[in-house]
Short mmCIF file of C-alpha atoms and ligand atoms in Angstrom, two decimals:
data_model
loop_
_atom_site.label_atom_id
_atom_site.label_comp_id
_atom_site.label_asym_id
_atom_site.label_seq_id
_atom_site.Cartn_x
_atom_site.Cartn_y
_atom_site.Cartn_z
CA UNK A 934 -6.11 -31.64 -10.15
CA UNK A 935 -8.61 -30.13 -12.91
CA UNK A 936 -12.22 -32.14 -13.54
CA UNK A 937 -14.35 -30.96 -16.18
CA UNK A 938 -16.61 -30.25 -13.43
CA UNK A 939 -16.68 -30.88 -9.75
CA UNK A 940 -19.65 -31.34 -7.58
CA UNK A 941 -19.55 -29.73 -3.50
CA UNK A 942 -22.07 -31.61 -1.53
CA UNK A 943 -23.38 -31.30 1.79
CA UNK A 944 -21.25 -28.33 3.02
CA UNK A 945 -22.75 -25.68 4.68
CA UNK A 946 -22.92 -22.50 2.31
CA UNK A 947 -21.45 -18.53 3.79
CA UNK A 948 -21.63 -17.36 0.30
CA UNK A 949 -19.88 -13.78 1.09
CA UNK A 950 -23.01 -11.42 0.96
CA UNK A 951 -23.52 -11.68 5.00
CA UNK A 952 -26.71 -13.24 3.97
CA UNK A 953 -28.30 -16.29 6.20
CA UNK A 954 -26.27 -19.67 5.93
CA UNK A 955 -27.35 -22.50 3.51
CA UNK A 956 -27.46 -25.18 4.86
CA UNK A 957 -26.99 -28.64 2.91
CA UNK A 958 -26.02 -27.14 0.13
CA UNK A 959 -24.61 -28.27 -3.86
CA UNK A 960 -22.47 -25.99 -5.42
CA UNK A 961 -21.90 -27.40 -9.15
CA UNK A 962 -17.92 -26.52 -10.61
CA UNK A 963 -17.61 -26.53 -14.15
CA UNK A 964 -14.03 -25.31 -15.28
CA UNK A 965 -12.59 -22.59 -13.66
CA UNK A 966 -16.75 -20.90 -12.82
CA UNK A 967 -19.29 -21.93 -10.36
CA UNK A 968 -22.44 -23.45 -12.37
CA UNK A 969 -23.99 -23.24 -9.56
CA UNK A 970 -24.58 -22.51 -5.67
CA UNK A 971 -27.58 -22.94 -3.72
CA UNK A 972 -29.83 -25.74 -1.62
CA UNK A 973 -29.22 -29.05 -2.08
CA UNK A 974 -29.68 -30.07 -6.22
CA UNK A 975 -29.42 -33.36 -7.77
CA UNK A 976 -27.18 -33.06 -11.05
CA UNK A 977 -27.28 -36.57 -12.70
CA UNK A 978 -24.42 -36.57 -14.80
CA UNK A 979 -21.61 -39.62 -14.38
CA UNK A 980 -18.69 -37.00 -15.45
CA UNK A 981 -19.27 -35.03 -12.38
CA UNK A 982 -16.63 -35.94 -10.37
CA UNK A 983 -18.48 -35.44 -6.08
CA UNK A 984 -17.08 -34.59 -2.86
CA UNK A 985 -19.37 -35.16 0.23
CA UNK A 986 -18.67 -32.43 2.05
CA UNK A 987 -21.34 -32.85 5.06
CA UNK A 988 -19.94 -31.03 8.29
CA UNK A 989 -17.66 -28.83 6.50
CA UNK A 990 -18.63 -25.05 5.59
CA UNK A 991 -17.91 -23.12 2.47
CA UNK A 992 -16.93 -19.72 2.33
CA UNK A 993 -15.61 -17.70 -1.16
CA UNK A 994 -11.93 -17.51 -0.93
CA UNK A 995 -10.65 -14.28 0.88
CA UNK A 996 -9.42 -11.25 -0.66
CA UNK A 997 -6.06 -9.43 1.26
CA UNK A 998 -6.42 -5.84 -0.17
CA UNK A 999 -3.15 -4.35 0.36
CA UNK A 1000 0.21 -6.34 1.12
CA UNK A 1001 3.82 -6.11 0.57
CA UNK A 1002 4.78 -9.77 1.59
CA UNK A 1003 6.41 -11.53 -1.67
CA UNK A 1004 8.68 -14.14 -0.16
CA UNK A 1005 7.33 -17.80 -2.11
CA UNK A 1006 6.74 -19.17 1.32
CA UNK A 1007 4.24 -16.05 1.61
CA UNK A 1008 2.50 -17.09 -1.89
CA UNK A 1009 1.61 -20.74 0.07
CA UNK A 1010 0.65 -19.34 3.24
CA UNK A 1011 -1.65 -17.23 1.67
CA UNK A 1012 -3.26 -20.26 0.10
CA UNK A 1013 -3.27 -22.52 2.74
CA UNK A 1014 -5.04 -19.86 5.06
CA UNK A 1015 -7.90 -19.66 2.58
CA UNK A 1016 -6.61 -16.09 0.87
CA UNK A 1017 -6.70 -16.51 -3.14
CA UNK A 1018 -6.54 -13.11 -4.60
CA UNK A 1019 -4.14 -10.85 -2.81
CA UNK A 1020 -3.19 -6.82 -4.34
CA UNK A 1021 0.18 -5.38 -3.87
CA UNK A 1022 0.42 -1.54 -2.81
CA UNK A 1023 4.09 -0.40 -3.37
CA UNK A 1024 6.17 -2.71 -5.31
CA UNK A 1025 8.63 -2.66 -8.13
CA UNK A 1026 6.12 -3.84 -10.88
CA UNK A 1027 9.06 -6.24 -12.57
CA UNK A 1028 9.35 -8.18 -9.42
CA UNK A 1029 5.43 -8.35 -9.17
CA UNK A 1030 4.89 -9.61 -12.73
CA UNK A 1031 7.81 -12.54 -12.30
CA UNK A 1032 5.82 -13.68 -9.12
CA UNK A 1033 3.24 -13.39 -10.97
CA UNK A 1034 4.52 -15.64 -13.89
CA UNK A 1035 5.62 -18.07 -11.66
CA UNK A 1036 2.61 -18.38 -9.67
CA UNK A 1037 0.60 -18.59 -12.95
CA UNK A 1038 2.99 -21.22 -14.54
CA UNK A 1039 2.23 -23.45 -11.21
CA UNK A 1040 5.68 -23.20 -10.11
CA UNK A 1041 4.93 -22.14 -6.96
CA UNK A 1042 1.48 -22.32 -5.11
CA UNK A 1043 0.20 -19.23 -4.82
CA UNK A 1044 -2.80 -16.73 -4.80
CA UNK A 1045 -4.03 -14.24 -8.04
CA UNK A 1046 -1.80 -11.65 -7.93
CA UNK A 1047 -3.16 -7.83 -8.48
CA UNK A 1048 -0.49 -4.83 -8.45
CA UNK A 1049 -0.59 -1.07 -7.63
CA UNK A 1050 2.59 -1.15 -9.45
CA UNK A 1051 5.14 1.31 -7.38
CA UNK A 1052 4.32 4.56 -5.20
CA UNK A 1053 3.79 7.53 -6.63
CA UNK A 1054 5.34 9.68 -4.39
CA UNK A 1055 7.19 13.48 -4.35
CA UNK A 1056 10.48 14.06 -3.43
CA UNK A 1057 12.38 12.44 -1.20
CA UNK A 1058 10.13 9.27 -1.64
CA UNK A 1059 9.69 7.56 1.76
CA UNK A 1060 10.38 3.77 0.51
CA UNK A 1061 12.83 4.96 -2.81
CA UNK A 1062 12.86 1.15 -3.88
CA UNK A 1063 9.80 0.72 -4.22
CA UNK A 1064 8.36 4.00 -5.42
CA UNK A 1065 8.09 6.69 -8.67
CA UNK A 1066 9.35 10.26 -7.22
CA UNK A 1067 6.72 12.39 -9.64
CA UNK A 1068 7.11 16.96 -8.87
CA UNK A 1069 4.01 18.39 -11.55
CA UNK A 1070 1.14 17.03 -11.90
CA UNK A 1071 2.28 16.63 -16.32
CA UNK A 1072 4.86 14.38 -14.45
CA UNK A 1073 2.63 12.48 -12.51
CA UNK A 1074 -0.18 11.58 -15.72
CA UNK A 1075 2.69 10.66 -17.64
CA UNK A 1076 3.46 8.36 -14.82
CA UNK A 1077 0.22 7.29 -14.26
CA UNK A 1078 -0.53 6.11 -18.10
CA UNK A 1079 3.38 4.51 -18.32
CA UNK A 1080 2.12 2.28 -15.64
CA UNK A 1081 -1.21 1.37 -16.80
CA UNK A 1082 -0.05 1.39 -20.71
CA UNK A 1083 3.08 -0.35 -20.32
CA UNK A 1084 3.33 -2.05 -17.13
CA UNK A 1085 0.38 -3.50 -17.01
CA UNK A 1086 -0.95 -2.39 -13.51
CA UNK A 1087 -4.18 -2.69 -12.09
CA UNK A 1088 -4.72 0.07 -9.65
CA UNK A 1089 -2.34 2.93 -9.09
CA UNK A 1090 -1.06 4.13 -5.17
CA UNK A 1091 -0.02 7.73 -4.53
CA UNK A 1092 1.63 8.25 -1.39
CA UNK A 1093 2.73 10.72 1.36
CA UNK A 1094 4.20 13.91 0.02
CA UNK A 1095 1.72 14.00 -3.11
CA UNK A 1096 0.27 16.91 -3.33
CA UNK A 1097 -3.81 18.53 -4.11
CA UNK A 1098 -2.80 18.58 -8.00
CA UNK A 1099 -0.29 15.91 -8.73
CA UNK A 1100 -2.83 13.23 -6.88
CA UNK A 1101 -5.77 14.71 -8.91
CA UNK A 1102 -3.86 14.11 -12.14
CA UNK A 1103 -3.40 10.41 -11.27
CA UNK A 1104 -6.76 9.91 -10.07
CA UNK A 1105 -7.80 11.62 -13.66
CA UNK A 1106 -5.40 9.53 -15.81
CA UNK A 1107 -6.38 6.38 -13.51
CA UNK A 1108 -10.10 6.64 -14.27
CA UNK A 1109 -9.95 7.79 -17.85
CA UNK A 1110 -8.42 3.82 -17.94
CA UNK A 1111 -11.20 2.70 -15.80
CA UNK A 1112 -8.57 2.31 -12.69
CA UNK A 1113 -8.67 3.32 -9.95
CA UNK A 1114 -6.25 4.95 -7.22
CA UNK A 1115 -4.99 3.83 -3.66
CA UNK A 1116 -3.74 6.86 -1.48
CA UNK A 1117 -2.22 6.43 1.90
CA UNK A 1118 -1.24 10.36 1.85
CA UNK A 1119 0.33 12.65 4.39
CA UNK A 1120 -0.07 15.95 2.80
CA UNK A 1121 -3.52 15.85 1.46
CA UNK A 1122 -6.22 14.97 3.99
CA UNK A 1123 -8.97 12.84 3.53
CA UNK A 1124 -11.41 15.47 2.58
CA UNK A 1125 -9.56 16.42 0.01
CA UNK A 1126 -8.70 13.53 -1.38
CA UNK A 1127 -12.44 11.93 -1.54
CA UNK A 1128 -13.43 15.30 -3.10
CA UNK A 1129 -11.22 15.21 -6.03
CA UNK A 1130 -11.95 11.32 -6.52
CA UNK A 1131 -9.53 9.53 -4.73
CA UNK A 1132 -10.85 5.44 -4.56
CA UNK A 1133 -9.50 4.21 -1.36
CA UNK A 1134 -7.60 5.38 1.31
CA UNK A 1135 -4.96 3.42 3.73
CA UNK A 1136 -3.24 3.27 6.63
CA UNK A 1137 -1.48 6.12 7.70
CA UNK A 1138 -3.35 8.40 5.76
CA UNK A 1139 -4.40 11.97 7.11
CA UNK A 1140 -7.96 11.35 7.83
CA UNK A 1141 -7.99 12.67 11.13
CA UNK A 1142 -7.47 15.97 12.37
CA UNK A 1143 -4.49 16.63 15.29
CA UNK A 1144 -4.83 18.99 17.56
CA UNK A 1145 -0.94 19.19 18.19
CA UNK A 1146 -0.05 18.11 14.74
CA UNK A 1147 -1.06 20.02 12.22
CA UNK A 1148 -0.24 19.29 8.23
CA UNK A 1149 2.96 21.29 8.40
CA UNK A 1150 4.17 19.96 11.43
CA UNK A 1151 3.44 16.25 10.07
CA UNK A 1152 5.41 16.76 6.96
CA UNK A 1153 8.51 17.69 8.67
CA UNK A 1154 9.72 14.10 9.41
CA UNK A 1155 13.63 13.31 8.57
CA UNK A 1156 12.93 8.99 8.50
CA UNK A 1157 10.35 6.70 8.21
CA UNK A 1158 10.73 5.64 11.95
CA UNK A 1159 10.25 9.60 13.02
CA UNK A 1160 7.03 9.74 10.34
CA UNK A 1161 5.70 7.28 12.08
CA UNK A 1162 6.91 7.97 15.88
CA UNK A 1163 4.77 11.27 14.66
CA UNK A 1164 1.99 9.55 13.21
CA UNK A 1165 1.21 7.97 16.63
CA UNK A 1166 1.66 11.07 18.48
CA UNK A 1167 -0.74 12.91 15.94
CA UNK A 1168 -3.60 9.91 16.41
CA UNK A 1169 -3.13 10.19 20.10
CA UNK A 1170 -4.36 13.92 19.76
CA UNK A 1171 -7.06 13.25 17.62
CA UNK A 1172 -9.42 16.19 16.98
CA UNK A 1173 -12.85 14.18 17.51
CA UNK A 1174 -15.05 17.25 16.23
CA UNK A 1175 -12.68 18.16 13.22
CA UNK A 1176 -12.15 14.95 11.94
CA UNK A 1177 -15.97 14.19 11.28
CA UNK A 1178 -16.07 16.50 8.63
CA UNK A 1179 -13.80 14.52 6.55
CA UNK A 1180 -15.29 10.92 7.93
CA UNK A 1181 -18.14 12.66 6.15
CA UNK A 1182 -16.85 13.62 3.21
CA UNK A 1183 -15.53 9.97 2.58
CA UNK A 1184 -18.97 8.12 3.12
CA UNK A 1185 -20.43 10.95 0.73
CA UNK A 1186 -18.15 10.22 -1.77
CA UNK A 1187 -17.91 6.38 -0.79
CA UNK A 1188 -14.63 6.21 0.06
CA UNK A 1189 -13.57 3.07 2.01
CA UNK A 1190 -10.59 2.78 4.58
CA UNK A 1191 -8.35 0.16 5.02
CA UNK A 1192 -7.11 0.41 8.24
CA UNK A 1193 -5.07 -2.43 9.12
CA UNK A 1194 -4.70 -1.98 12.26
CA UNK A 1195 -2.29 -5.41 12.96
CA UNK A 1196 0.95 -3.30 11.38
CA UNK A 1197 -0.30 -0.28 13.96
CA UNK A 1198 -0.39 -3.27 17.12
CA UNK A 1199 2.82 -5.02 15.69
CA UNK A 1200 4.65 -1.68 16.23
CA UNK A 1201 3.00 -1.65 19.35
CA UNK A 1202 4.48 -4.99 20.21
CA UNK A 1203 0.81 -6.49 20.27
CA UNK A 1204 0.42 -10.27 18.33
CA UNK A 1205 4.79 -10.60 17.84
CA UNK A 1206 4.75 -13.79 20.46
CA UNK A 1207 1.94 -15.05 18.56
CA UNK A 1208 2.97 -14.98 15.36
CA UNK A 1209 6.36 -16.41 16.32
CA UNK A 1210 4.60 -19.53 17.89
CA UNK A 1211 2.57 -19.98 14.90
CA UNK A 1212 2.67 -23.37 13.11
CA UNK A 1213 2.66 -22.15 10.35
CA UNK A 1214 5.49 -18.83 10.78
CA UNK A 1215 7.71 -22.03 11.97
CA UNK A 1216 7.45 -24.64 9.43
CA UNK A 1217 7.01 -21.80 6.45
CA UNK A 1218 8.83 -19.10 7.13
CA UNK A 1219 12.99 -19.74 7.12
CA UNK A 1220 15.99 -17.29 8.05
CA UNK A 1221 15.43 -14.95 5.60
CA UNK A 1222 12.02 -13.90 5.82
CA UNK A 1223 12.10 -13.36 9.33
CA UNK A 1224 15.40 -11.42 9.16
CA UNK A 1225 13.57 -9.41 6.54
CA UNK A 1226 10.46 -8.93 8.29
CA UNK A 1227 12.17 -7.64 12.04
CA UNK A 1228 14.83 -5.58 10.27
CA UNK A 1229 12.00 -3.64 8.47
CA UNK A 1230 10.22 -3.36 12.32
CA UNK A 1231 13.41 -2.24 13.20
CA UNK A 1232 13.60 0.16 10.68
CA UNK A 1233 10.22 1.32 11.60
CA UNK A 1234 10.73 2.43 14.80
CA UNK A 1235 14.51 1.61 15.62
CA UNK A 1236 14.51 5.24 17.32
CA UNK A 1237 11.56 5.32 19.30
CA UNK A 1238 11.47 6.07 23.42
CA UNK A 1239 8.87 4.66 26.02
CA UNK A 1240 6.80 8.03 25.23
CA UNK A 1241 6.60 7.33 21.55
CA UNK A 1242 5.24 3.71 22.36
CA UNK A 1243 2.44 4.84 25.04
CA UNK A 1244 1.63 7.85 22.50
CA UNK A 1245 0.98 4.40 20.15
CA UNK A 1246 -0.63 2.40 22.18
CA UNK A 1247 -3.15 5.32 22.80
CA UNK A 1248 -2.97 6.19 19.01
CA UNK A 1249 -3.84 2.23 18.47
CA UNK A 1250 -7.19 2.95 20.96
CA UNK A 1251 -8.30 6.29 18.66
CA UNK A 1252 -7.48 4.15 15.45
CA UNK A 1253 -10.32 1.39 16.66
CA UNK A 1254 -12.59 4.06 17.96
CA UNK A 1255 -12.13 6.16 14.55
CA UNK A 1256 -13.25 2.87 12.46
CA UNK A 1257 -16.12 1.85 14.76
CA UNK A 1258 -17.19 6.14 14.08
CA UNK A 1259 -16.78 5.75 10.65
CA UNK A 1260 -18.79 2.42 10.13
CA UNK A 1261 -21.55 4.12 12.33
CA UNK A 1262 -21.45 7.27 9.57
CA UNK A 1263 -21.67 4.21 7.40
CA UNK A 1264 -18.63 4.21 6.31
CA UNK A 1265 -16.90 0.85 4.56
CA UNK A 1266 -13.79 -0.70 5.84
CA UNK A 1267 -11.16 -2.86 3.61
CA UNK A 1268 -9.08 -5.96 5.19
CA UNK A 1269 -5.80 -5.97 4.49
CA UNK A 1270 -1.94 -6.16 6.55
CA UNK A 1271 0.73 -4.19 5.06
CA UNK A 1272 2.37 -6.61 6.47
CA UNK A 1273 4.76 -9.70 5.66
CA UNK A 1274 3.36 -13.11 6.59
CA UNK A 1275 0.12 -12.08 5.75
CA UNK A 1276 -1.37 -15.47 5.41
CA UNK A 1277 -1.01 -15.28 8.86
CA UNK A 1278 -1.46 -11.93 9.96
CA UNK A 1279 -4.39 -10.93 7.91
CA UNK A 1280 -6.83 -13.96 10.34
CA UNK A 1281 -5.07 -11.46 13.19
CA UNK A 1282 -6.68 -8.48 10.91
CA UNK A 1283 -10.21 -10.06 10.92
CA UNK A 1284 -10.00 -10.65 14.71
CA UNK A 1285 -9.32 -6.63 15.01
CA UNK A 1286 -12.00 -6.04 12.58
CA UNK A 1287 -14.46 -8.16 15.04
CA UNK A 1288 -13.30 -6.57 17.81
CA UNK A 1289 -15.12 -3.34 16.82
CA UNK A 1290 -18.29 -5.04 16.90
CA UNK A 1291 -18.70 -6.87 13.82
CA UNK A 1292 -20.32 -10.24 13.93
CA UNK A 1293 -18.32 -12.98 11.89
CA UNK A 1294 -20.44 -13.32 9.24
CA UNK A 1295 -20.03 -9.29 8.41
CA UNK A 1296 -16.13 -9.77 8.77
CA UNK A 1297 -16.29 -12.58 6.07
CA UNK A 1298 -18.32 -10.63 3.86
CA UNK A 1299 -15.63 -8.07 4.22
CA UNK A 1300 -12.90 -9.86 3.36
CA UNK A 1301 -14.55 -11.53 0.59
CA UNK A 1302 -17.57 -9.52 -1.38
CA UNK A 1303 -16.51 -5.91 0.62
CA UNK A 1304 -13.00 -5.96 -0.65
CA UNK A 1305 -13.87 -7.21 -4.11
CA UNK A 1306 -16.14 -4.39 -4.49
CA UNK A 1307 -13.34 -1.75 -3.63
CA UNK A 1308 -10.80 -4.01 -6.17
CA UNK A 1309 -13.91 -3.66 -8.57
CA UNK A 1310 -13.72 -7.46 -9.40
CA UNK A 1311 -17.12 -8.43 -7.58
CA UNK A 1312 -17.91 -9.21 -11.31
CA UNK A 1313 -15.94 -12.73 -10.97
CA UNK A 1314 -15.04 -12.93 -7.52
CA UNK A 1315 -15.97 -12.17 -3.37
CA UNK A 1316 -18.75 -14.36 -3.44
CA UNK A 1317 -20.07 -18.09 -4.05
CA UNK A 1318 -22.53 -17.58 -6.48
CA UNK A 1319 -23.62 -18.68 -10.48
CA UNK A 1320 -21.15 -17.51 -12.85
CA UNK A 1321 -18.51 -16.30 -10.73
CA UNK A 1322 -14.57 -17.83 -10.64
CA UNK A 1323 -14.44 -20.89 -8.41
CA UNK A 1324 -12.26 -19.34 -5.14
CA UNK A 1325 -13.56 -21.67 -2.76
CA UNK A 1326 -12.05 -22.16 0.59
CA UNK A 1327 -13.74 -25.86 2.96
CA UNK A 1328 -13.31 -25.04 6.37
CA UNK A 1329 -13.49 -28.03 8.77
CA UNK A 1330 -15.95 -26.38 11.35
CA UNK A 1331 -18.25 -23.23 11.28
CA UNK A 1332 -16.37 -19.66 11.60
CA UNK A 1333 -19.74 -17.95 12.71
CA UNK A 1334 -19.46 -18.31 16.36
CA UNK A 1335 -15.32 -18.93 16.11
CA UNK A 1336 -13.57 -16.52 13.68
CA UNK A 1337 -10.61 -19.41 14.46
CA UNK A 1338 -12.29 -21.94 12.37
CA UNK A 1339 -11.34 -19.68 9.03
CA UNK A 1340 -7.81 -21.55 9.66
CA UNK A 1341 -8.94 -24.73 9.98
CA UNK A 1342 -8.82 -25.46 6.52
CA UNK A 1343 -9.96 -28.80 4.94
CA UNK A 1344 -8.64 -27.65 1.07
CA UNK A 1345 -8.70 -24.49 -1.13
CA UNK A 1346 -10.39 -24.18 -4.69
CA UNK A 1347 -8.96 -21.03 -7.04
CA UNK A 1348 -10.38 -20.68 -10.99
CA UNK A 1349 -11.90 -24.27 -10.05
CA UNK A 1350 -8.86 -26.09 -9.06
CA UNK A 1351 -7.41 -27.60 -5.95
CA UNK A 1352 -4.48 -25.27 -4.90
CA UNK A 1353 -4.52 -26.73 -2.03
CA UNK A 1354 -5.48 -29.58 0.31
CA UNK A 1355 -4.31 -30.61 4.21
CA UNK A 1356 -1.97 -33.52 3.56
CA UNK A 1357 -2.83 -34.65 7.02
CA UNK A 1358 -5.68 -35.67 6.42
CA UNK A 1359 -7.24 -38.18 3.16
CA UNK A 1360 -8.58 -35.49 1.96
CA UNK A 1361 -10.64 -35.28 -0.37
CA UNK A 1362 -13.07 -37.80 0.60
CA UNK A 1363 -14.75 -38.72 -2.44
CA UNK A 1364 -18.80 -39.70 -2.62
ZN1 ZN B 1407 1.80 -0.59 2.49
#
């Protein structure tokens, strides 16, 4: 469903800059760009197709920074939950730009796609199917401009093993493009990385000092489930006093952290029963996905004892308390899964997110304007304002007492369309 232009009315306005709520408010649709947003505007013009929205609340549609869930039933569930641009970190860029293609070509229903393209990694590469083994730093810019020359990606990821110089030659081929670079690195720490440029840093990255696990020790795993056994036993014995040094370093050099700390409590075994009993994970998700989805758990920590799990359970505690640290420094945090079903699992993200004392309205503004400002698109999207792409998401109630609401989804507007609208309900109502 395309109109020339569409008129919101009525709807309560969360516009994505954490700013007060407008309420009663008009926000004018012309093609695929918001004419515009604001308090409540007449616009006498019979083309204008309306929608009385009263009761419901707008918010910009959300952004999911870093994911690796490409199953078509993850491209809807992304959409129905109200998440319209999503970026993939570590995939084979071929099997990104068919999604892509298919997604664009309204085959499926699905979000905008952005791609890190595959992981630039050293040898042995941790995940060798979805990653670019690189060994000099010549190597590595080659790399780097193949995949932003040829491929066609938008950001570039360097991962674990990359070293001081061959991440400093991506992050210098990157920009020279105007791209920037992921890192979710094991052998160069934080500090270093935000000193030699590095744009955003993920996950298991080193950005915490051990006191029993030192760099050398860290590299020294033999599989992804013993990296990662390791990694909980080295955030367990965090080194509060060392590690603000490179906290510091980060916010000086504005480097934001996407922690995603739902993959961290989902090896943990926290928020599995829930996301087995969700509606949505049972009328989506078939045989396959799932298989997929606790095979790679499986994979992730198929060797792991009762001490490995209580070292990650305390690891999970230090991983809150080192975000809540880091957004004192003033620090910025990203909202993403690394996860599969993350239509899902990324409302399970914004929960964690709140639970370090965020208010709702700052966790929307994270997902949306926050994370478009790391994915430098806050140019067109992250926000409901004039002259920005039309990713609208009409929520049935207000999220800013009940983060729950942000699934309660009336219908979902990307570039100015309809992607998608609750067939339970006659919906849209028209004025
Ligand atoms: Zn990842």
């Amino acid at each position: 469903m395309r109109h020339a232009s569409v008129l919101l009315e009525g709807a309560d306005l969360i516009d994505g800059s954490a700013g007060p709520v407008i309420r009663d408010a008009t926000v004018l649709i012309e093609g695929e760009r918001i004419k515009y947003a604001g308090p409540r505007k007449r616009f006498a013009d019979e083309r204008i197709e309306r929608l009385d929205l009263s009761g419901k609340t707008l918010i910009p549609g959300l952004i999911e920074a870093h994911t690796h869930a490409a199953f078509d039933a993850d491209m809807l569930a992304y959409v129905k939950n109200g998440i319209t641009t999503i970026r993939f970190a570590g995939l084979d860029q071929n099997d990104v730009a068919r999604l892509r293609q298919r997604v664009e070509h309204g085959e499926l229903i699905g979000p905008r796609i952005l791609s890190c393209g595959p992981m630039i990694d050293q040898p042995p590469p941790a995940y060798p199917e979805w990653s670019v083994a690189v060994s000099t730093p010549a190597e590595a810019a080659a790399t780097a401009e193949r995949l932003i020359a040829r491929d066609n990606v938008e950001y570039l990821i360097v991962t674990q093993r990359v070293t001081v110089p061959v991440m400093a030659a991506v992050v210098r081929a990157a920009h020279a493009h105007g791209r920037t670079v992921v890192a979710q690195t094991w052998a160069v720490d934080g500090k270093e990385a935000a000193e030699l440029g590095i744009d955003e840093l993920h996950n298991s990255s080193r950005v915490y000092v051990s006191r029993d696990y030192p760099k050398k020790r860290l590299l020294n795993y033999e599989s992804i489930a013993d990296r990662l056994a390791m990694s909980g036993r080295a955030w367990a014995t965090i080194d509060w006093d060392a590690t603000r040094s490179i906290m510091a370093a980060m916010v000086d050099k504005g480097v934001p952290y996407c922690g995603m700390q739902v993959m961290g409590h989902f090896q943990q075994g926290i928020g599995v029963t829930e996301l087995e009993t969700d509606a949505d994970f049972l009328t989506l998700f078939g045989k396959p996905e799932r298989d997929a989805f606790f095979g790679f758990i499986k994979k992730l920590q198929g060797s792991w004892t009762p001490d490995d799990l209580e070292h990650w359970r305390v690891a999970n505690e230090n991983r809150m308390e080192w975000m809540r640290r880091f957004r004192a420094l003033g620090g910025d945090l990203l909202v993403g899964t690394d996860m599969q079903f993350g239509g899902i699992t990324l409302h399970q993200e914004l929960r964690n997110i709140a639970a370090l004392g965020v208010s709702p309205m700052e966790v929307i503004a994270m997902a949306t304007s926050g994370n478009a400002r790391a994915l430098r698109i806050n140019g067109k999207l992250g926000r409901i304002a004039e002259g920005l792409l039309a990713d609208i998401v009409v929520l049935n109630r207000d999220p800013t007492n009940d983060l729950g609401a942000l699934r309660d989804i009336a219908c979902v507007f990307r570039d100015g369309a309809m992607a998608w609208s609750d067939p339970s309900r006659s919906w849209p109502a028209r004025a």
